[in-house]
Structures are given as C-alpha cells and as structure tokens.
Amino acid sequence: MKTEIIYFSATGTTKAIVTAISKGLKGKVHFTDITLPDKRKDIITVDSDLVIIAIPVYGERIPHFLFDYINRLQGNGTPLAVVSVYGNMGFGISLEQFKNFAERNNFRLIAAGTFIGQHTYASKEAPVAYGRPDGQDIQQAELFAESIQKKIDSGNFTCPEIPKSMLPGFITEFPDSGTRFLVRQPRIYGTSCNSCGACVQKCPVGAIDPETLKISENKCLRCYACVKVCPKAARTARLRLPFFRTIFFHAGRKRKENHTFL
C-alpha cells in the first residue's frame, strides 16, 4: 500500500499531526509539504492507494490559496482522508469544503478528522491550546490512522457523516488576509535582527521582501511563521487592541478535543 500525505504547516503543528498519522499506516508513506510557494508550483500526480490532505484552518475555513491548489488534484476514485487542524476555537466549514472537493475531483472520502494545534496567536497571557498537539493528541492521531487502515483493509470505502457548520458558506469569499483587522503584521522591534533572511525563506505566501525584510500588508496571512522561525526573536506580532486578548483568552479557555469521522 502506498499513501501520499499532502500537508501545509506554517508553524509545525500540522506536520506533527501528519507525522503521527503516518505511523499508524501500512506500507510506503510519502510526504508532500506544500507550505512554501515553490512547492505549490507543480501539480501533484495522484498515483497512490490513499491520499491524506491536512491543512490548518484560518478564519474558520481553508485559505483560498491552498484550496485553489488542492483543487488542481484529480483522483481516479482514490480513497481520501482529510484533516483540519485548528487552534481550539472552531474548524468552521473546512470539512464541508473537503467533502465538496472530493465529490468534484473524483476522490472517495473515507475519513475525516479535526485535530487541535496550538493557536497561532497563543501566548503566556492567552495560552490557547498551548503546547498542542500534546502526547494525547499524537496518540489519537496514530489511532485515527489505524482506523483508516482497518477500513481500507476491510474494503469499506463509504463516506462518513460530515458535520454541518452553522456558519454561512459565503465566508469562503473572505480574503485570506482578513485577520489583519485583528492582528498587526509581524514587525521587527529593536536591533536584534541580523538580516539572516530566515523569515523570507519560511514565509508561506512570499510576503517578505528579501532586501528590506518588509512585509506586504495585503499578502500577509498572519500565520506567524516568520515569528516562530526567527533565531533572534526579532519579529513579534500583536493584537491591534488589548481587549481582543481578553476575548481571545476566554473564547479558547476550555480545552477542545479531537474528533474523527469514519
């Protein structure tokens, strides 16, 4: 059995989850990381027995630039499992988007999962899903994969019941950079930046000028990849208004659990 795992992981949480998933599968597993722009130039040829697509949720949905990319994939009745990773708030309409994608592009959706990763804007003051995926999450990701494997081995390729969101479908039309109204773009504060260019290399949307290190406001996804990768901790990002942190903290205070649908 050959499995193709396609994933986007700006800050490493989705990568941790798909790595755990791979351990619960039989046969050969190949990873395709589509985080960086250069990795999304070529169309992936689907020639595996199982495809797994894992994408983090931004603004309760799959970002346009990622959904546009996976929409170029064509199955041939290929079994598909999908994973939405979100920061303890909500996975929104992402699973419904995945289901529609499978129907349009000739995939057989056989499994879906929603997994928690540390929220992009988590901090010590607002530790929303801090440290996740944790050991329990990793174990559940492996068990999810084992369940997928058992389903395939039994010859069962039925589509699971996908929960419907209460959110309106038109949120798919919101811009990918919509969070800029809540969060300031990551900026360089102080003199600790040594112009190493790590942030430029790791920006998933190519928003950072390699010469000036300035970020394009319209392109910036507010994914914090540049903040996480900076070896000097020179880049920081802040919510636009202090009371947003209070709302954010209370909205994500209760631990949410992972859910799988098979």
Backbone as JSON, one array per atom type, in Angstrom:
{
  "sequence": "MKTEIIYFSATGTTKAIVTAISKGLKGKVHFTDITLPDKRKDIITVDSDLVIIAIPVYGERIPHFLFDYINRLQGNGTPLAVVSVYGNMGFGISLEQFKNFAERNNFRLIAAGTFIGQHTYASKEAPVAYGRPDGQDIQQAELFAESIQKKIDSGNFTCPEIPKSMLPGFITEFPDSGTRFLVRQPRIYGTSCNSCGACVQKCPVGAIDPETLKISENKCLRCYACVKVCPKAARTARLRLPFFRTIFFHAGRKRKENHTFL",
  "N": [[0.84, -1.19, 0.0], [0.48, 2.22, -0.81], [0.75, 5.46, 0.39], [-0.02, 8.87, 0.04], [0.75, 11.78, 1.65], [-0.31, 14.96, 1.89], [0.43, 18.14, 2.95], [0.13, 21.29, 4.73], [2.0, 23.39, 6.73], [2.67, 25.92, 8.56], [3.73, 26.62, 11.07], [4.46, 24.23, 12.2], [2.65, 22.57, 13.63], [0.67, 21.12, 12.18], [2.35, 19.45, 10.74], [3.4, 17.87, 12.8], [1.15, 16.4, 13.49], [0.49, 14.97, 11.11], [2.77, 13.45, 10.89], [2.5, 11.76, 13.06], [0.18, 10.44, 12.23], [1.15, 9.02, 10.04], [2.48, 6.91, 11.21], [0.61, 5.06, 11.88], [-0.11, 3.7, 9.65], [0.09, 1.19, 7.05], [2.66, -0.03, 4.83], [4.24, 2.01, 2.25], [4.83, 5.41, 2.87], [4.56, 8.62, 1.6], [5.53, 11.97, 1.91], [4.3, 15.15, 1.0], [5.1, 18.33, 1.25], [3.48, 21.29, 1.17], [3.94, 23.83, 2.04], [5.66, 26.01, 1.39], [5.86, 28.53, -1.21], [7.19, 27.68, -3.63], [6.76, 24.98, -3.61], [4.21, 24.68, -4.41], [3.98, 25.07, -7.07], [3.99, 23.03, -8.96], [1.78, 20.51, -10.21], [0.48, 17.84, -8.37], [0.73, 14.48, -9.19], [-1.6, 12.03, -8.78], [-1.06, 8.89, -7.71], [-1.36, 6.96, -5.81], [-2.5, 4.59, -3.27], [-3.94, 5.65, -1.25], [-4.82, 8.92, -0.33], [-3.96, 11.53, 1.82], [-4.92, 14.6, 3.04], [-3.91, 17.39, 4.8], [-4.63, 20.34, 6.39], [-4.29, 23.49, 8.01], [-6.8, 25.46, 9.68], [-7.88, 28.66, 8.83], [-9.52, 31.48, 9.83], [-11.92, 30.04, 10.1], [-12.06, 28.4, 7.89], [-10.66, 26.81, 4.91], [-7.82, 28.36, 3.61], [-7.9, 30.47, 0.64], [-5.69, 30.3, -1.19], [-4.63, 27.82, -0.69], [-6.81, 26.11, -1.04], [-7.33, 26.55, -3.71], [-5.07, 25.41, -4.78], [-5.21, 22.61, -4.03], [-7.45, 21.98, -5.42], [-6.58, 21.5, -7.92], [-5.83, 18.93, -7.97], [-6.51, 15.66, -9.11], [-8.38, 12.81, -8.6], [-8.83, 9.26, -9.1], [-11.12, 7.89, -8.36], [-9.84, 7.55, -6.03], [-9.21, 6.65, -2.65], [-9.67, 8.93, 0.03], [-8.53, 10.72, 2.85], [-9.08, 13.33, 5.15], [-7.79, 16.1, 7.02], [-8.4, 18.6, 9.32], [-6.78, 21.14, 11.0], [-6.94, 23.02, 13.88], [-6.98, 25.9, 16.11], [-8.24, 25.38, 18.71], [-10.53, 26.88, 18.67], [-12.56, 26.75, 16.44], [-13.4, 24.51, 13.73], [-14.89, 25.35, 11.7], [-16.14, 25.6, 8.39], [-14.5, 23.87, 7.13], [-14.37, 21.0, 6.84], [-16.63, 20.53, 5.3], [-15.87, 21.86, 3.0], [-13.78, 20.19, 2.2], [-15.22, 17.85, 1.68], [-16.82, 18.62, -0.5], [-14.82, 19.13, -2.32], [-13.78, 16.52, -2.69], [-15.94, 15.26, -3.96], [-16.13, 16.71, -6.36], [-13.66, 16.27, -7.56], [-13.24, 13.6, -8.04], [-12.49, 11.86, -5.9], [-12.73, 9.42, -3.29], [-14.06, 10.07, -0.36], [-13.19, 8.81, 2.67], [-12.58, 9.16, 5.3], [-12.33, 11.57, 7.95], [-10.88, 14.1, 9.98], [-10.62, 16.26, 12.84], [-8.23, 18.11, 14.39], [-6.45, 19.43, 17.19], [-4.21, 22.14, 17.34], [-1.64, 24.23, 18.7], [-2.85, 27.49, 19.08], [-2.35, 30.0, 16.66], [-2.06, 32.6, 17.67], [-1.54, 32.26, 20.31], [-0.27, 32.89, 23.59], [1.69, 33.46, 26.58], [0.06, 35.0, 28.15], [-2.4, 34.49, 27.04], [-2.92, 31.5, 26.76], [-3.96, 29.72, 24.56], [-4.7, 26.53, 23.66], [-2.08, 25.87, 24.2], [1.03, 24.35, 23.63], [0.0, 22.22, 22.23], [-0.13, 20.06, 19.36], [-0.31, 17.69, 21.99], [0.94, 14.87, 23.92], [-1.31, 13.19, 24.14], [-2.85, 14.03, 21.96], [-1.19, 13.26, 19.85], [-1.17, 10.49, 20.14], [-3.86, 9.97, 19.6], [-3.95, 10.72, 16.94], [-2.42, 8.72, 15.74], [-4.06, 6.52, 16.29], [-6.27, 7.21, 14.8], [-5.24, 6.91, 12.22], [-4.78, 4.15, 12.25], [-7.41, 3.26, 12.34], [-8.3, 4.14, 9.86], [-6.71, 2.52, 8.25], [-7.71, -0.02, 8.9], [-10.28, 0.22, 7.89], [-9.81, 0.44, 5.15], [-8.54, -2.03, 4.69], [-10.67, -3.72, 5.11], [-12.17, -3.31, 2.92], [-14.01, -1.29, 2.89], [-15.25, 1.61, 1.7], [-16.9, 3.71, 2.26], [-18.43, 6.97, 2.59], [-18.02, 9.03, 5.4], [-20.27, 10.49, 7.86], [-20.35, 13.85, 7.64], [-20.06, 16.58, 9.77], [-22.27, 19.39, 9.73], [-21.67, 22.82, 9.48], [-22.69, 25.71, 11.36], [-22.06, 28.06, 10.28], [-22.25, 30.47, 7.62], [-21.94, 29.69, 4.12], [-20.78, 31.68, 2.59], [-18.51, 32.65, 3.8], [-16.3, 31.62, 2.65], [-15.58, 33.4, 0.79], [-14.24, 35.41, 2.01], [-11.25, 37.36, 2.36], [-7.92, 35.92, 2.43], [-6.21, 37.32, 4.03], [-7.74, 38.42, 5.99], [-7.57, 38.46, 8.77], [-5.96, 40.55, 9.38], [-7.28, 42.73, 10.36], [-7.6, 42.27, 12.99], [-5.14, 41.54, 13.96], [-1.86, 42.79, 14.14], [0.65, 43.05, 11.58], [3.57, 40.95, 11.67], [6.34, 42.57, 12.97], [9.66, 43.99, 12.96], [11.21, 44.58, 15.9], [13.28, 46.68, 17.85], [16.86, 46.12, 17.83], [17.75, 43.59, 17.35], [17.58, 42.03, 15.06], [19.45, 40.32, 12.62], [19.44, 40.27, 9.92], [19.35, 37.75, 8.64], [17.62, 36.44, 6.96], [15.97, 34.26, 7.38], [13.25, 34.47, 7.86], [12.28, 35.29, 5.39], [12.73, 33.06, 3.81], [10.99, 31.22, 4.95], [8.4, 32.17, 4.73], [5.13, 31.41, 3.9], [3.62, 32.57, 1.88], [5.21, 34.22, 0.41], [5.53, 36.89, 1.25], [7.46, 38.6, 2.22], [9.88, 41.01, 1.61], [13.0, 40.31, 0.25], [15.15, 42.06, 0.35], [14.6, 44.38, 1.94], [13.24, 43.28, 4.04], [10.69, 43.93, 4.68], [7.17, 43.44, 5.12], [4.54, 42.59, 2.97], [1.47, 44.06, 3.34], [-0.97, 43.3, 2.21], [-0.54, 40.7, 1.34], [0.22, 39.25, 3.6], [-0.47, 36.53, 5.7], [-0.77, 36.34, 8.37], [0.23, 34.14, 9.74], [2.34, 33.67, 11.4], [4.68, 32.33, 10.86], [7.12, 33.56, 10.34], [7.66, 34.72, 12.77], [7.98, 32.51, 14.43], [10.21, 31.22, 13.32], [12.37, 32.93, 13.53], [15.66, 33.25, 14.57], [16.62, 35.08, 16.36], [14.53, 36.07, 17.74], [13.48, 38.43, 16.81], [11.27, 39.3, 15.48], [7.98, 40.21, 16.24], [4.47, 39.98, 16.92], [1.32, 41.53, 17.38], [-1.95, 41.76, 18.85], [-4.38, 44.06, 17.62], [-5.92, 45.61, 19.4], [-5.95, 45.8, 22.95], [-8.16, 44.6, 24.32], [-8.92, 42.57, 22.67], [-7.3, 40.46, 23.3], [-8.3, 39.59, 25.74], [-10.88, 38.7, 25.0], [-10.15, 36.7, 23.22], [-8.75, 34.98, 24.94], [-10.78, 34.07, 26.71], [-12.56, 32.9, 24.92], [-11.17, 30.7, 24.0], [-10.55, 29.22, 26.24], [-11.53, 26.79, 27.34], [-10.58, 23.46, 27.0], [-10.63, 21.85, 23.92], [-11.44, 18.81, 22.2], [-10.04, 16.34, 19.95], [-11.67, 15.13, 16.99], [-12.9, 12.43, 15.08], [-14.07, 11.07, 11.98], [-15.44, 8.34, 10.47]],
  "CA": [[0.0, 0.0, 0.0], [1.2, 3.48, -0.92], [-0.03, 6.6, 0.85], [0.52, 10.2, -0.2], [0.27, 12.75, 2.63], [-0.1, 16.33, 1.42], [0.13, 18.98, 4.12], [0.62, 22.66, 4.88], [2.3, 23.56, 8.16], [3.48, 27.14, 8.7], [4.43, 26.67, 12.36], [4.87, 22.89, 12.63], [1.65, 21.76, 14.32], [0.08, 20.16, 11.24], [3.4, 18.48, 10.44], [3.47, 16.93, 13.93], [-0.03, 15.53, 13.44], [0.59, 14.02, 9.98], [3.85, 12.52, 11.2], [1.89, 10.74, 13.92], [-0.75, 9.66, 11.4], [1.91, 8.12, 9.18], [2.93, 5.76, 11.97], [-0.48, 4.1, 12.02], [-0.44, 3.16, 8.33], [0.95, 0.14, 6.5], [3.27, 0.24, 3.54], [5.07, 3.18, 2.0], [4.19, 6.72, 3.04], [5.33, 9.72, 1.02], [5.06, 13.28, 2.35], [4.46, 16.31, 0.14], [4.93, 19.54, 2.05], [3.13, 22.39, 0.26], [3.96, 25.06, 2.84], [6.35, 27.12, 0.72], [5.31, 28.82, -2.54], [7.8, 26.89, -4.69], [6.22, 23.62, -3.57], [2.85, 24.71, -4.95], [4.03, 25.41, -8.49], [3.73, 21.84, -9.77], [0.6, 19.72, -9.88], [0.8, 16.51, -7.88], [0.08, 13.38, -9.88], [-2.1, 11.08, -7.78], [-0.87, 7.51, -8.12], [-1.24, 6.18, -4.58], [-3.7, 3.85, -2.85], [-4.64, 6.51, -0.29], [-4.33, 10.29, -0.22], [-4.34, 12.25, 3.03], [-4.66, 16.04, 2.93], [-4.02, 18.03, 6.12], [-4.48, 21.79, 6.25], [-4.79, 24.25, 9.15], [-7.96, 26.31, 9.44], [-7.71, 30.09, 9.05], [-10.8, 32.16, 9.68], [-12.99, 29.04, 10.04], [-12.12, 27.79, 6.55], [-9.38, 26.57, 4.23], [-7.46, 29.58, 2.87], [-8.08, 30.41, -0.8], [-4.52, 29.9, -1.96], [-4.46, 26.38, -0.52], [-7.93, 25.4, -1.65], [-7.12, 26.65, -5.15], [-4.03, 24.45, -5.14], [-5.66, 21.21, -3.97], [-8.48, 21.8, -6.45], [-5.92, 21.06, -9.14], [-5.59, 17.49, -7.85], [-7.57, 14.82, -9.65], [-8.32, 11.41, -8.21], [-9.44, 8.29, -10.01], [-11.8, 7.07, -7.37], [-8.83, 7.31, -4.99], [-9.63, 6.9, -1.28], [-9.15, 10.19, 0.57], [-8.77, 11.1, 4.24], [-8.76, 14.75, 5.29], [-7.54, 16.55, 8.39], [-8.42, 20.04, 9.59], [-6.09, 21.46, 12.24], [-7.39, 24.35, 14.32], [-6.44, 26.33, 17.4], [-9.13, 25.28, 19.86], [-11.69, 27.74, 18.5], [-13.53, 26.04, 15.63], [-12.92, 24.1, 12.42], [-15.72, 26.05, 10.73], [-16.71, 24.87, 7.26], [-13.39, 23.21, 6.42], [-14.69, 19.63, 6.44], [-17.59, 20.61, 4.19], [-15.07, 22.2, 1.82], [-13.07, 18.97, 1.8], [-16.19, 16.92, 1.11], [-17.17, 19.13, -1.83], [-13.63, 18.91, -3.15], [-13.71, 15.1, -3.02], [-17.0, 14.96, -4.93], [-15.82, 17.36, -7.63], [-12.38, 15.86, -8.13], [-13.2, 12.15, -8.21], [-11.91, 11.14, -4.78], [-13.69, 8.79, -2.38], [-13.78, 10.5, 1.01], [-13.47, 7.69, 3.57], [-12.29, 9.51, 6.69], [-12.05, 12.98, 8.22], [-10.52, 14.35, 11.38], [-10.32, 17.62, 13.27], [-7.23, 17.99, 15.44], [-6.08, 20.71, 17.81], [-2.82, 22.58, 17.4], [-1.52, 25.5, 19.41], [-3.38, 28.59, 18.29], [-1.32, 30.88, 16.1], [-1.89, 33.81, 18.48], [-1.41, 31.9, 21.72], [0.85, 33.5, 24.32], [1.62, 33.14, 28.01], [-1.1, 35.71, 28.7], [-3.59, 33.84, 26.47], [-2.35, 30.22, 26.31], [-4.99, 28.93, 23.89], [-4.15, 25.27, 23.12], [-0.63, 25.98, 24.35], [1.74, 23.08, 23.67], [-0.66, 21.17, 21.46], [-0.57, 18.75, 19.84], [0.44, 17.08, 23.09], [1.06, 13.42, 23.81], [-2.63, 12.61, 23.92], [-3.22, 14.33, 20.58], [-0.35, 12.43, 18.97], [-1.68, 9.13, 20.24], [-5.14, 9.9, 18.9], [-3.67, 10.79, 15.5], [-2.0, 7.38, 15.35], [-5.24, 5.65, 16.34], [-7.07, 7.61, 13.64], [-4.64, 6.25, 11.06], [-5.04, 2.71, 12.37], [-8.81, 3.06, 11.97], [-8.36, 4.29, 8.4], [-6.11, 1.33, 7.67], [-8.66, -1.13, 9.07], [-11.39, 0.45, 6.97], [-9.33, 0.09, 3.81], [-8.3, -3.48, 4.65], [-11.96, -4.43, 5.08], [-12.82, -2.99, 1.65], [-15.08, -0.33, 3.15], [-14.86, 2.93, 1.21], [-18.06, 4.59, 2.4], [-18.17, 8.32, 3.06], [-18.55, 9.24, 6.75], [-21.18, 11.62, 8.08], [-19.57, 15.07, 7.89], [-20.91, 17.55, 10.48], [-22.52, 20.65, 9.05], [-21.38, 24.01, 10.27], [-23.73, 26.73, 11.44], [-21.55, 29.25, 9.61], [-22.69, 30.58, 6.23], [-20.96, 29.32, 3.12], [-20.11, 32.82, 1.95], [-17.23, 33.01, 4.44], [-15.22, 31.21, 1.76], [-15.23, 34.55, -0.04], [-13.44, 36.35, 2.78], [-9.84, 37.32, 1.94], [-7.02, 35.17, 3.3], [-5.55, 38.25, 4.95], [-8.79, 39.09, 6.76], [-7.21, 38.62, 10.19], [-5.16, 41.77, 9.61], [-8.09, 43.7, 11.08], [-7.48, 41.94, 14.4], [-3.74, 41.3, 14.34], [-0.88, 43.56, 13.4], [1.62, 42.21, 10.91], [4.8, 40.79, 12.46], [7.32, 43.61, 12.66], [10.95, 43.89, 13.63], [11.32, 45.54, 17.01], [14.61, 46.75, 18.43], [18.02, 45.96, 16.94], [18.24, 42.21, 17.42], [17.57, 41.4, 13.73], [20.77, 40.3, 11.96], [19.17, 40.17, 8.47], [19.74, 36.41, 8.19], [16.72, 36.03, 5.89], [15.2, 33.05, 7.71], [11.82, 34.79, 7.71], [11.98, 35.34, 3.96], [12.72, 31.68, 3.31], [9.91, 30.42, 5.54], [7.08, 32.77, 4.53], [4.36, 30.55, 3.01], [2.98, 33.3, 0.78], [6.18, 35.09, -0.22], [5.12, 38.27, 1.54], [8.56, 39.37, 2.81], [10.87, 41.49, 0.65], [14.31, 39.79, 0.66], [16.13, 43.13, 0.54], [14.24, 45.27, 3.05], [12.58, 42.45, 5.06], [9.35, 44.45, 4.95], [6.1, 42.5, 4.79], [3.4, 43.13, 2.21], [0.26, 44.01, 4.17], [-2.05, 42.59, 1.51], [-0.21, 39.28, 1.21], [0.49, 38.6, 4.89], [-1.51, 35.62, 6.16], [-0.75, 36.36, 9.84], [0.43, 32.75, 10.18], [3.41, 33.74, 12.39], [5.83, 31.5, 10.5], [8.33, 34.38, 10.47], [7.9, 34.92, 14.21], [8.44, 31.24, 15.0], [11.48, 30.78, 12.77], [13.44, 33.91, 13.76], [16.61, 32.78, 15.59], [16.92, 36.16, 17.3], [13.25, 36.53, 18.3], [13.41, 39.84, 16.45], [9.92, 39.63, 15.0], [6.85, 39.98, 17.15], [3.18, 40.42, 16.37], [0.41, 41.85, 18.48], [-3.34, 42.07, 18.52], [-4.5, 45.51, 17.42], [-6.46, 46.24, 20.59], [-5.74, 44.95, 24.12], [-9.31, 43.82, 24.76], [-9.01, 41.37, 21.82], [-6.62, 39.37, 24.01], [-9.24, 39.09, 26.75], [-11.9, 37.94, 24.29], [-9.46, 35.54, 22.68], [-8.44, 34.09, 26.05], [-12.0, 33.45, 27.23], [-13.16, 32.06, 23.87], [-10.42, 29.46, 23.82], [-10.07, 28.74, 27.54], [-11.9, 25.39, 27.55], [-9.88, 22.54, 26.11], [-11.44, 21.08, 23.0], [-10.82, 17.53, 21.88], [-10.01, 15.94, 18.56], [-12.79, 14.33, 16.56], [-12.67, 11.71, 13.83], [-15.29, 10.61, 11.32], [-15.07, 7.22, 9.6]],
  "C": [[0.87, 1.24, 0.0], [0.28, 4.62, -0.53], [0.71, 7.9, 0.55], [-0.1, 11.15, 0.82], [0.68, 14.14, 2.16], [-0.48, 17.27, 2.56], [0.75, 20.36, 4.01], [0.83, 22.88, 6.37], [3.24, 24.74, 8.37], [4.3, 27.15, 9.98], [4.71, 25.29, 12.96], [3.81, 22.03, 13.28], [1.02, 20.72, 13.4], [1.1, 19.09, 10.88], [3.5, 17.44, 11.55], [2.32, 15.93, 13.87], [0.08, 14.53, 12.3], [1.73, 13.04, 10.18], [3.33, 11.4, 12.08], [0.94, 9.85, 13.13], [0.01, 8.63, 10.56], [2.32, 6.84, 9.9], [1.85, 4.69, 12.14], [-0.88, 3.44, 10.71], [0.54, 2.07, 7.91], [1.59, 0.62, 5.2], [4.08, 1.52, 3.47], [4.27, 4.46, 2.15], [5.11, 7.8, 2.48], [4.7, 11.04, 1.46], [5.3, 14.32, 1.26], [4.09, 17.54, 0.94], [4.67, 20.71, 1.1], [3.15, 23.74, 0.98], [4.56, 26.24, 2.08], [5.83, 27.3, -0.71], [5.88, 27.95, -3.66], [7.24, 25.47, -4.75], [4.81, 23.54, -4.14], [2.82, 25.09, -6.43], [3.63, 24.23, -9.37], [2.48, 21.12, -9.29], [1.04, 18.33, -9.44], [0.01, 15.48, -8.68], [-0.33, 12.33, -8.85], [-1.96, 9.66, -8.31], [-0.71, 6.58, -6.92], [-2.56, 5.48, -4.26], [-4.55, 4.66, -1.89], [-3.99, 7.89, -0.33], [-4.85, 10.88, 1.08], [-3.97, 13.71, 2.83], [-4.91, 16.67, 4.29], [-3.69, 19.51, 5.98], [-5.0, 22.48, 7.51], [-5.93, 25.18, 8.74], [-7.6, 27.76, 9.76], [-9.05, 30.76, 8.82], [-11.95, 31.2, 9.44], [-13.11, 28.35, 8.68], [-10.71, 27.5, 6.05], [-9.03, 27.84, 3.45], [-7.58, 29.39, 1.35], [-6.88, 29.83, -1.52], [-4.23, 28.41, -1.82], [-5.59, 25.6, -1.17], [-7.81, 25.44, -3.18], [-6.09, 25.62, -5.61], [-4.56, 23.01, -5.11], [-6.76, 20.94, -4.99], [-7.9, 21.4, -7.79], [-5.64, 19.56, -9.12], [-6.78, 16.72, -8.4], [-7.35, 13.38, -9.21], [-8.9, 10.54, -9.31], [-10.22, 7.3, -9.17], [-10.9, 6.74, -6.2], [-9.41, 7.57, -3.6], [-8.92, 8.13, -0.7], [-9.51, 10.32, 2.04], [-8.32, 12.54, 4.4], [-8.64, 15.11, 6.77], [-7.57, 18.06, 8.44], [-7.76, 20.26, 10.95], [-6.48, 22.87, 12.65], [-6.98, 24.62, 15.77], [-7.44, 26.42, 18.53], [-10.36, 26.19, 19.78], [-12.79, 27.0, 17.72], [-12.95, 25.66, 14.28], [-13.82, 24.62, 11.31], [-16.29, 25.16, 9.65], [-15.66, 24.05, 6.52], [-13.71, 21.79, 5.99], [-15.69, 19.6, 5.3], [-16.86, 20.99, 2.89], [-14.35, 20.97, 1.29], [-14.03, 17.99, 1.12], [-16.58, 17.34, -0.3], [-16.02, 18.92, -2.81], [-13.56, 17.46, -3.62], [-14.74, 14.74, -4.1], [-16.69, 15.52, -6.31], [-14.63, 16.71, -8.35], [-12.16, 14.35, -8.15], [-12.34, 11.44, -7.16], [-13.04, 10.49, -3.98], [-13.32, 9.16, -0.95], [-14.18, 9.38, 1.97], [-13.23, 8.03, 5.03], [-11.99, 11.0, 6.81], [-11.72, 13.13, 9.7], [-10.31, 15.83, 11.63], [-9.41, 17.51, 14.48], [-6.81, 19.38, 15.93], [-4.58, 20.93, 17.74], [-2.78, 23.9, 18.15], [-1.99, 26.64, 18.53], [-2.25, 29.52, 17.87], [-1.03, 32.06, 17.01], [-1.81, 33.52, 19.97], [-0.16, 32.57, 22.32], [0.74, 33.08, 25.78], [0.42, 33.82, 28.67], [-2.42, 35.09, 28.21], [-3.16, 32.5, 25.88], [-3.37, 29.28, 25.66], [-4.35, 27.74, 23.18], [-2.63, 25.24, 23.19], [0.0, 24.59, 24.43], [1.08, 21.95, 22.91], [-0.22, 21.26, 19.98], [0.33, 18.21, 20.94], [0.46, 15.57, 22.91], [-0.25, 12.72, 23.52], [-3.09, 12.83, 22.48], [-2.46, 13.44, 19.59], [-0.84, 10.99, 18.97], [-2.99, 8.98, 19.48], [-4.96, 9.98, 17.38], [-3.23, 9.43, 14.98], [-3.18, 6.43, 15.31], [-6.17, 5.95, 15.16], [-6.56, 6.9, 12.39], [-4.88, 4.75, 11.08], [-6.48, 2.39, 11.98], [-9.01, 3.18, 10.46], [-7.84, 3.02, 7.73], [-7.05, 0.13, 7.75], [-9.83, -1.0, 8.1], [-11.01, 0.06, 5.55], [-9.15, -1.42, 3.68], [-9.6, -4.27, 4.54], [-12.72, -4.17, 3.77], [-13.99, -2.03, 1.79], [-14.63, 1.07, 2.73], [-16.02, 3.92, 1.28], [-17.65, 5.95, 2.95], [-18.77, 8.49, 4.46], [-19.53, 10.41, 6.79], [-20.34, 12.84, 8.47], [-20.47, 16.09, 8.59], [-21.06, 18.85, 9.71], [-22.27, 21.81, 9.99], [-22.57, 24.95, 10.28], [-23.32, 28.01, 10.7], [-22.02, 29.28, 8.16], [-21.57, 30.26, 5.24], [-20.2, 30.48, 2.53], [-18.81, 33.23, 2.64], [-16.05, 32.54, 3.6], [-14.76, 32.37, 0.88], [-14.38, 35.57, 0.71], [-11.98, 36.25, 2.34], [-8.98, 36.55, 2.94], [-6.37, 36.06, 4.35], [-6.55, 38.97, 5.85], [-8.44, 39.31, 8.22], [-6.38, 39.86, 10.45], [-5.94, 42.84, 10.35], [-8.02, 43.47, 12.59], [-6.03, 41.93, 14.87], [-2.81, 42.16, 13.49], [0.08, 42.6, 12.69], [2.88, 42.09, 11.77], [5.86, 41.82, 12.03], [8.61, 43.37, 13.44], [11.03, 44.99, 14.67], [12.74, 45.51, 17.57], [15.68, 46.51, 17.37], [18.54, 44.53, 16.9], [18.28, 41.51, 16.07], [18.96, 41.47, 13.1], [20.66, 40.09, 10.45], [19.58, 38.82, 7.89], [18.85, 35.9, 7.05], [15.91, 34.79, 6.16], [13.71, 33.29, 7.51], [11.4, 34.81, 6.25], [11.81, 33.93, 3.41], [11.52, 30.88, 3.79], [8.52, 31.02, 5.36], [6.28, 31.94, 3.52], [3.7, 31.25, 1.82], [3.92, 34.29, 0.1], [5.91, 36.56, 0.01], [6.26, 39.16, 2.01], [9.59, 39.73, 1.74], [12.27, 41.02, 1.1], [15.36, 40.86, 0.9], [15.83, 43.95, 1.79], [13.66, 44.53, 4.25], [11.21, 42.99, 5.47], [8.31, 43.46, 4.44], [4.99, 43.22, 4.04], [2.13, 42.97, 3.05], [-0.84, 43.2, 3.51], [-1.79, 41.1, 1.39], [-0.16, 38.55, 2.54], [-0.71, 37.8, 5.39], [-1.69, 35.69, 7.68], [-0.61, 34.94, 10.4], [1.51, 32.63, 11.24], [4.59, 32.82, 12.08], [7.13, 32.28, 10.71], [8.69, 34.63, 11.93], [8.52, 33.67, 14.81], [9.86, 30.89, 14.57], [12.65, 31.7, 13.11], [14.38, 33.46, 14.87], [16.94, 33.82, 16.65], [15.67, 36.69, 18.01], [13.06, 38.02, 18.01], [12.03, 40.26, 15.99], [8.88, 39.3, 16.06], [5.59, 40.47, 16.46], [2.21, 40.6, 17.53], [-1.01, 42.04, 17.97], [-3.49, 43.59, 18.46], [-5.01, 46.24, 18.66], [-6.31, 45.29, 21.79], [-6.94, 44.08, 24.5], [-9.54, 42.59, 23.88], [-8.37, 40.18, 22.53], [-7.53, 38.75, 25.06], [-10.32, 38.23, 26.12], [-11.32, 36.62, 23.79], [-9.2, 34.51, 23.78], [-9.7, 33.35, 26.53], [-12.66, 32.53, 26.2], [-12.47, 30.72, 23.74], [-9.96, 28.8, 25.1], [-10.35, 27.25, 27.75], [-11.21, 24.49, 26.52], [-10.87, 21.79, 25.22], [-10.68, 19.81, 22.61], [-10.87, 17.27, 20.38], [-11.23, 15.09, 18.23], [-12.46, 13.67, 15.22], [-13.99, 11.17, 13.3], [-14.91, 9.56, 10.29], [-16.32, 6.45, 9.15]]
}
